[in-house]
């Protein structure tokens, strides 16, 4: 089983040497009990992945030399940005972040909407969740994480907005469009009528996911899965 680790770009030297961050080194030594000679994969979150042979693994740290390099390892072909409104429970938003990384989402936008009840946002925690998911799913690039953004700043032509009351199915809109996909999902209770009207007036398109009522984070995950699978299957 391949072992994935994260290290920022500055951890890689021009001479092909890499030093794992302290938390990653601790996991490698104390949990996985890796020793010199073992081979691991180290990703930098910006699309670079390297096979690394460990030279030192002890209390002083873990470092090794690069034996092979890969660009955009595990990355999707098409760009997909998903905006999900901030939720009352951070753990539910963290679930979305985790699954978005696993599915291949390339951009994530926390939305501020009329029904957004909590505006608490911990970017550091969000990045921790995303980095853990990055290693688990064998990707090499972290999605672009945008700051919390008001809905009206994102609306415009080419934007898809999830709304259970519209007639246009998400898959229909995906098949008709070309290029990068950007889809927005509301909070608990969805977008208001005024927000949906504003979306239409701006040139955005309302889309529905199906006949069942979904939690906000489930809807966002389903949107991501539908777009990614459609792109990878060529349908």
CSV table of C-alpha atoms in Angstrom, one decimal:
chain,number,residue,atom,x,y,z
A,1,UNK,CA,0.0,0.0,0.0
A,2,UNK,CA,1.4,3.4,-1.0
A,3,UNK,CA,1.9,5.9,1.7
A,4,UNK,CA,1.1,9.5,1.0
A,5,UNK,CA,2.5,12.5,2.9
A,6,UNK,CA,2.1,16.2,2.6
A,7,UNK,CA,5.0,18.7,2.5
A,8,UNK,CA,4.8,22.4,1.4
A,9,UNK,CA,6.8,23.4,-1.7
A,10,UNK,CA,9.6,24.9,0.4
A,11,UNK,CA,10.3,21.5,1.9
A,12,UNK,CA,11.7,20.3,-1.5
A,13,UNK,CA,15.2,21.4,-2.2
A,14,UNK,CA,16.6,22.0,-5.8
A,15,UNK,CA,18.9,19.0,-5.2
A,16,UNK,CA,16.1,16.6,-4.8
A,17,UNK,CA,16.0,16.4,-1.1
A,18,UNK,CA,12.8,16.7,1.0
A,19,UNK,CA,12.1,17.1,4.7
A,20,UNK,CA,8.7,16.2,6.1
A,21,UNK,CA,6.9,18.7,8.4
A,22,UNK,CA,7.0,17.7,12.1
A,23,UNK,CA,3.5,16.4,12.3
A,24,UNK,CA,4.0,14.2,9.1
A,25,UNK,CA,7.3,13.0,10.4
A,26,UNK,CA,5.8,12.0,13.7
A,27,UNK,CA,3.1,10.0,12.0
A,28,UNK,CA,5.7,8.3,9.8
A,29,UNK,CA,7.9,7.3,12.7
A,30,UNK,CA,5.6,6.6,15.6
A,31,UNK,CA,2.4,5.4,13.8
A,32,UNK,CA,3.7,3.8,10.6
A,33,UNK,CA,7.1,2.9,12.0
A,34,UNK,CA,8.9,3.7,8.7
A,35,UNK,CA,12.6,3.2,8.6
A,36,UNK,CA,15.4,4.3,6.2
A,37,UNK,CA,15.1,2.6,2.9
A,38,UNK,CA,11.3,2.8,2.8
A,39,UNK,CA,9.6,4.6,-0.2
A,40,UNK,CA,6.8,7.0,0.2
A,41,UNK,CA,4.9,9.6,-2.0
A,42,UNK,CA,5.1,13.2,-0.9
A,43,UNK,CA,2.7,15.8,-2.4
A,44,UNK,CA,2.9,19.6,-2.1
A,45,UNK,CA,-0.7,20.5,-2.6
A,46,UNK,CA,0.1,22.4,-5.8
A,47,UNK,CA,0.2,19.5,-8.3
A,48,UNK,CA,3.7,18.2,-7.6
A,49,UNK,CA,4.2,14.6,-6.3
A,50,UNK,CA,7.4,12.8,-5.7
A,51,UNK,CA,8.4,9.3,-4.9
A,52,UNK,CA,10.9,9.6,-2.0
A,53,UNK,CA,13.3,7.1,-0.5
A,54,UNK,CA,13.7,7.8,3.2
A,55,UNK,CA,17.3,8.3,4.4
A,56,UNK,CA,16.5,9.3,8.0
A,57,UNK,CA,13.5,8.5,10.2
A,58,UNK,CA,13.9,9.1,13.9
A,59,UNK,CA,13.1,11.7,16.6
A,60,UNK,CA,15.1,14.2,14.8
A,61,UNK,CA,12.8,14.1,11.8
A,62,UNK,CA,12.2,12.4,8.5
A,63,UNK,CA,14.0,13.2,5.2
A,64,UNK,CA,14.9,11.5,2.0
A,65,UNK,CA,15.7,11.9,-1.7
A,66,UNK,CA,13.4,12.1,-4.7
A,67,UNK,CA,13.6,9.1,-6.9
A,68,UNK,CA,10.8,10.1,-9.4
A,69,UNK,CA,8.6,13.1,-10.0
A,70,UNK,CA,5.0,13.5,-11.2
A,71,UNK,CA,2.9,16.4,-12.2
A,72,UNK,CA,-0.9,16.7,-11.4
A,73,UNK,CA,-1.0,13.2,-10.0
A,74,UNK,CA,-4.6,12.1,-9.5
A,75,UNK,CA,-6.0,15.4,-10.8
A,76,UNK,CA,-9.2,15.7,-12.9
A,77,UNK,CA,-9.2,16.8,-16.5
A,78,UNK,CA,-11.9,19.5,-16.1
A,79,UNK,CA,-12.2,22.4,-13.6
A,80,UNK,CA,-15.0,22.3,-11.1
A,81,UNK,CA,-15.8,24.9,-8.5
A,82,UNK,CA,-18.5,24.2,-5.9
A,83,UNK,CA,-19.8,27.0,-3.7
A,84,UNK,CA,-21.7,25.8,-0.5
A,85,UNK,CA,-23.2,28.3,1.9
A,86,UNK,CA,-21.8,28.2,5.4
A,87,UNK,CA,-23.7,25.8,7.7
A,88,UNK,CA,-24.7,25.9,11.3
A,89,UNK,CA,-22.7,22.8,12.1
A,90,UNK,CA,-19.0,23.0,11.1
A,91,UNK,CA,-18.7,19.2,11.1
A,92,UNK,CA,-21.2,19.0,8.3
A,93,UNK,CA,-19.2,21.5,6.3
A,94,UNK,CA,-16.1,19.6,7.0
A,95,UNK,CA,-17.8,16.5,5.5
A,96,UNK,CA,-18.4,18.4,2.3
A,97,UNK,CA,-14.8,19.6,2.2
A,98,UNK,CA,-13.5,16.1,2.6
A,99,UNK,CA,-15.7,14.6,-0.1
A,100,UNK,CA,-15.1,17.6,-2.4
A,101,UNK,CA,-11.4,16.9,-2.3
A,102,UNK,CA,-11.9,13.2,-2.9
A,103,UNK,CA,-14.2,13.7,-5.9
A,104,UNK,CA,-11.7,16.0,-7.6
A,105,UNK,CA,-13.2,19.5,-7.0
A,106,UNK,CA,-10.7,22.1,-8.0
A,107,UNK,CA,-12.3,25.2,-6.3
A,108,UNK,CA,-14.4,25.6,-3.1
A,109,UNK,CA,-16.3,28.8,-2.1
A,110,UNK,CA,-18.0,29.3,1.2
A,111,UNK,CA,-21.1,31.3,0.5
A,112,UNK,CA,-22.8,34.0,2.4
A,113,UNK,CA,-26.6,34.0,1.7
A,114,UNK,CA,-29.8,35.4,3.2
A,115,UNK,CA,-30.4,32.2,5.1
A,116,UNK,CA,-26.9,31.7,6.3
A,117,UNK,CA,-27.3,31.5,10.1
A,118,UNK,CA,-23.6,31.1,11.2
A,119,UNK,CA,-20.8,33.1,9.7
A,120,UNK,CA,-18.1,31.4,11.7
A,121,UNK,CA,-15.3,30.2,9.4
A,122,UNK,CA,-12.0,28.6,10.3
A,123,UNK,CA,-9.8,28.6,7.3
A,124,UNK,CA,-7.0,26.8,9.2
A,125,UNK,CA,-9.3,23.9,10.2
A,126,UNK,CA,-10.8,23.7,6.6
A,127,UNK,CA,-7.3,23.4,5.2
A,128,UNK,CA,-6.4,20.6,7.7
A,129,UNK,CA,-9.5,18.6,6.6
A,130,UNK,CA,-8.7,19.2,2.9
A,131,UNK,CA,-5.0,18.2,3.4
A,132,UNK,CA,-6.0,14.9,5.1
A,133,UNK,CA,-8.4,14.1,2.3
A,134,UNK,CA,-5.7,15.0,-0.3
A,135,UNK,CA,-3.4,12.3,1.1
A,136,UNK,CA,-6.2,9.8,1.5
A,137,UNK,CA,-7.4,10.0,-2.1
A,138,UNK,CA,-3.9,10.2,-3.7
A,139,UNK,CA,-4.3,13.6,-5.2
A,140,UNK,CA,-1.5,16.1,-5.5
A,141,UNK,CA,-3.3,19.5,-5.7
A,142,UNK,CA,-5.4,21.1,-3.1
A,143,UNK,CA,-8.6,22.8,-4.4
A,144,UNK,CA,-8.4,26.6,-4.4
A,145,UNK,CA,-10.1,27.7,-1.2
A,146,UNK,CA,-11.8,31.1,-1.5
A,147,UNK,CA,-12.8,33.3,1.4
A,148,UNK,CA,-16.5,33.5,2.4
A,149,UNK,CA,-18.2,35.4,-0.4
A,150,UNK,CA,-21.6,37.0,-0.7
A,151,UNK,CA,-23.8,35.2,-3.3
A,152,UNK,CA,-24.5,38.2,-5.4
A,153,UNK,CA,-20.8,38.6,-6.1
A,154,UNK,CA,-20.7,35.2,-7.9
A,155,UNK,CA,-23.8,35.2,-10.0
A,156,UNK,CA,-23.6,35.6,-13.7
A,157,UNK,CA,-23.8,33.8,-17.1
A,158,UNK,CA,-22.5,30.2,-16.9
A,159,UNK,CA,-23.1,29.8,-13.2
A,160,UNK,CA,-25.4,26.9,-12.1
A,161,UNK,CA,-27.5,27.4,-9.0
A,162,UNK,CA,-29.1,24.5,-7.2
A,163,UNK,CA,-32.9,24.9,-6.7
A,164,UNK,CA,-35.4,22.1,-6.2
A,165,UNK,CA,-38.2,24.1,-7.7
A,166,UNK,CA,-36.8,24.4,-11.2
A,167,UNK,CA,-37.5,22.1,-14.2
A,168,UNK,CA,-34.0,21.9,-15.6
A,169,UNK,CA,-32.1,18.8,-14.4
A,170,UNK,CA,-28.4,19.3,-13.4
A,171,UNK,CA,-27.3,16.6,-15.9
A,172,UNK,CA,-29.1,18.4,-18.7
A,173,UNK,CA,-27.2,21.7,-17.9
A,174,UNK,CA,-23.9,19.8,-17.7
A,175,UNK,CA,-24.4,18.2,-21.1
A,176,UNK,CA,-25.3,21.5,-22.7
A,177,UNK,CA,-22.3,23.4,-21.2
A,178,UNK,CA,-18.6,23.5,-22.1
A,179,UNK,CA,-15.5,24.3,-20.2
A,180,UNK,CA,-15.2,24.8,-16.4
A,181,UNK,CA,-18.2,24.2,-14.3
A,182,UNK,CA,-19.2,26.4,-11.3
A,183,UNK,CA,-22.2,25.4,-9.2
A,184,UNK,CA,-23.6,27.1,-6.1
A,185,UNK,CA,-25.6,25.3,-3.3
A,186,UNK,CA,-27.6,27.1,-0.6
A,187,UNK,CA,-27.6,26.6,3.2
A,188,UNK,CA,-30.3,24.9,5.3
A,189,UNK,CA,-33.6,25.9,3.6
A,190,UNK,CA,-31.9,26.6,0.3
A,191,UNK,CA,-31.8,29.9,-1.5
A,192,UNK,CA,-34.6,32.4,-1.1
A,193,UNK,CA,-37.0,33.4,-3.9
A,194,UNK,CA,-35.3,36.7,-4.1
A,195,UNK,CA,-31.9,35.1,-4.5
A,196,UNK,CA,-33.2,32.7,-7.2
A,197,UNK,CA,-34.8,35.7,-9.0
A,198,UNK,CA,-31.5,37.6,-8.8
A,199,UNK,CA,-29.7,34.5,-10.2
A,200,UNK,CA,-32.0,34.4,-13.2
A,201,UNK,CA,-31.7,38.1,-13.8
A,202,UNK,CA,-27.9,37.8,-13.7
A,203,UNK,CA,-27.9,35.1,-16.4
A,204,UNK,CA,-27.2,32.2,-14.1
A,205,UNK,CA,-29.1,28.9,-14.6
A,206,UNK,CA,-31.2,27.2,-11.9
A,207,UNK,CA,-30.9,23.4,-11.8
A,208,UNK,CA,-32.4,20.6,-9.7
A,209,UNK,CA,-30.8,17.5,-8.4
A,210,UNK,CA,-33.8,15.2,-8.2
A,211,UNK,CA,-37.1,14.6,-6.4
A,212,UNK,CA,-35.7,14.0,-2.9
A,213,UNK,CA,-35.0,16.7,-0.3
A,214,UNK,CA,-31.3,16.7,0.5
A,215,UNK,CA,-29.2,18.2,3.2
A,216,UNK,CA,-27.1,21.1,2.0
A,217,UNK,CA,-23.8,19.3,2.3
A,218,UNK,CA,-25.3,16.2,0.6
A,219,UNK,CA,-26.6,18.3,-2.3
A,220,UNK,CA,-23.1,19.9,-2.8
A,221,UNK,CA,-21.5,16.5,-2.7
A,222,UNK,CA,-24.0,15.1,-5.2
A,223,UNK,CA,-23.4,18.0,-7.5
A,224,UNK,CA,-19.7,17.4,-7.4
A,225,UNK,CA,-20.1,13.7,-8.1
A,226,UNK,CA,-22.5,14.3,-11.0
A,227,UNK,CA,-20.2,16.8,-12.7
A,228,UNK,CA,-17.0,14.7,-12.2
A,229,UNK,CA,-18.6,11.4,-13.3
A,230,UNK,CA,-20.1,13.1,-16.4
A,231,UNK,CA,-16.7,14.5,-17.3
A,232,UNK,CA,-14.8,11.3,-16.8
A,233,UNK,CA,-17.3,9.2,-18.7
A,234,UNK,CA,-17.4,11.6,-21.6
A,235,UNK,CA,-21.2,11.9,-21.4
